[in-house]
GROMACS .gro file of C-alpha atoms in nm:
model
   84
    1MET     CA    1 -13.038   3.616  -7.000
    2SER     CA    2 -13.047   3.391  -7.310
    3ASN     CA    3 -12.916   3.503  -7.646
    4MET     CA    4 -13.270   3.505  -7.794
    5GLU     CA    5 -13.402   3.709  -7.499
    6VAL     CA    6 -13.131   3.973  -7.554
    7GLN     CA    7 -13.202   3.989  -7.930
    8CYS     CA    8 -13.580   4.021  -7.887
    9ALA     CA    9 -13.594   4.263  -7.592
   10PRO     CA   10 -13.558   4.585  -7.799
   11HIS     CA   11 -13.865   4.497  -8.008
   12VAL     CA   12 -14.121   4.415  -7.736
   13GLU     CA   13 -14.276   4.764  -7.738
   14ARG     CA   14 -14.369   4.726  -8.110
   15LEU     CA   15 -14.627   4.451  -8.050
   16GLU     CA   16 -14.972   4.544  -8.188
   17ALA     CA   17 -15.342   4.451  -8.171
   18GLU     CA   18 -15.361   4.089  -8.292
   19PRO     CA   19 -15.391   3.820  -8.024
   20PHE     CA   20 -15.046   3.673  -8.093
   21ALA     CA   21 -14.715   3.824  -8.195
   22THR     CA   22 -14.369   3.703  -8.280
   23ILE     CA   23 -14.031   3.866  -8.255
   24ILE     CA   24 -13.775   3.709  -8.485
   25PRO     CA   25 -13.455   3.914  -8.481
   26ASP     CA   26 -13.329   3.801  -8.824
   27ARG     CA   27 -13.663   3.873  -9.001
   28ARG     CA   28 -13.756   4.211  -9.147
   29PRO     CA   29 -13.957   4.351  -8.986
   30PRO     CA   30 -13.858   4.163  -8.666
   31VAL     CA   31 -14.205   4.207  -8.508
   32LYS     CA   32 -14.514   4.056  -8.670
   33CYS     CA   33 -14.865   4.005  -8.532
   34HIS     CA   34 -15.070   3.690  -8.600
   35ALA     CA   35 -15.440   3.602  -8.582
   36GLY     CA   36 -15.368   3.251  -8.452
   37ILE     CA   37 -15.117   3.064  -8.241
   38GLY     CA   38 -15.049   2.818  -8.524
   39LEU     CA   39 -14.920   3.093  -8.751
   40ALA     CA   40 -14.703   3.229  -8.474
   41LYS     CA   41 -14.553   2.884  -8.411
   42LEU     CA   42 -14.485   2.838  -8.782
   43ALA     CA   43 -14.306   3.170  -8.800
   44VAL     CA   44 -14.072   3.086  -8.511
   45ALA     CA   45 -14.023   2.718  -8.592
   46TYR     CA   46 -13.976   2.759  -8.968
   47GLU     CA   47 -13.706   2.502  -9.023
   48THR     CA   48 -13.395   2.521  -9.220
   49ARG     CA   49 -13.137   2.245  -9.224
   50ARG     CA   50 -12.993   2.408  -8.912
   51GLY     CA   51 -13.318   2.381  -8.711
   52ALA     CA   52 -13.579   2.639  -8.611
   53ARG     CA   53 -13.546   3.004  -8.706
   54GLY     CA   54 -13.583   3.103  -8.339
   55GLY     CA   55 -13.760   3.390  -8.169
   56GLU     CA   56 -14.033   3.464  -7.917
   57ILE     CA   57 -14.410   3.418  -7.922
   58TYR     CA   58 -14.633   3.651  -7.721
   59GLU     CA   59 -15.004   3.640  -7.637
   60ARG     CA   60 -15.213   3.949  -7.571
   61THR     CA   61 -15.359   3.952  -7.221
   62ALA     CA   62 -15.571   4.198  -7.023
   63ASP     CA   63 -15.244   4.338  -6.880
   64GLY     CA   64 -15.059   4.370  -7.213
   65TRP     CA   65 -14.836   4.102  -7.360
   66SER     CA   66 -14.725   3.775  -7.205
   67LEU     CA   67 -14.435   3.568  -7.335
   68LEU     CA   68 -14.557   3.219  -7.426
   69TYR     CA   69 -14.250   3.062  -7.585
   70ARG     CA   70 -13.886   3.145  -7.646
   71VAL     CA   71 -13.709   2.928  -7.906
   72GLU     CA   72 -13.337   2.950  -7.958
   73ALA     CA   73 -13.223   2.950  -8.320
   74GLY     CA   74 -13.126   2.600  -8.436
   75THR     CA   75 -13.363   2.413  -8.202
   76PRO     CA   76 -13.459   2.077  -8.360
   77ALA     CA   77 -13.831   2.029  -8.437
   78GLU     CA   78 -13.870   1.754  -8.179
   79GLU     CA   79 -13.736   1.985  -7.904
   80LEU     CA   80 -13.975   2.276  -7.960
   81PRO     CA   81 -14.137   2.379  -7.629
   82TRP     CA   82 -14.494   2.309  -7.745
   83LYS     CA   83 -14.401   1.953  -7.843
   84SER     CA   84 -14.356   1.838  -7.482
   0.00000   0.00000   0.00000
């Protein structure tokens, strides 16, 4: 289990009605819902000098929530999973 997976796991049940959601452990509140994938990516990839903020992006599906991306804190912009 990755560090980000461990940090985000306790918050998964708080996801709400919007089509996308992020869990960012160092943000308050850690769970936030988004109307679009672009806003979710910005929330997780918000860069500091140390790289991305880090967190998880979920998409609402017919069966509940599906993890789309997990980004470890400090990931450089060019290494974000949606850049490949």
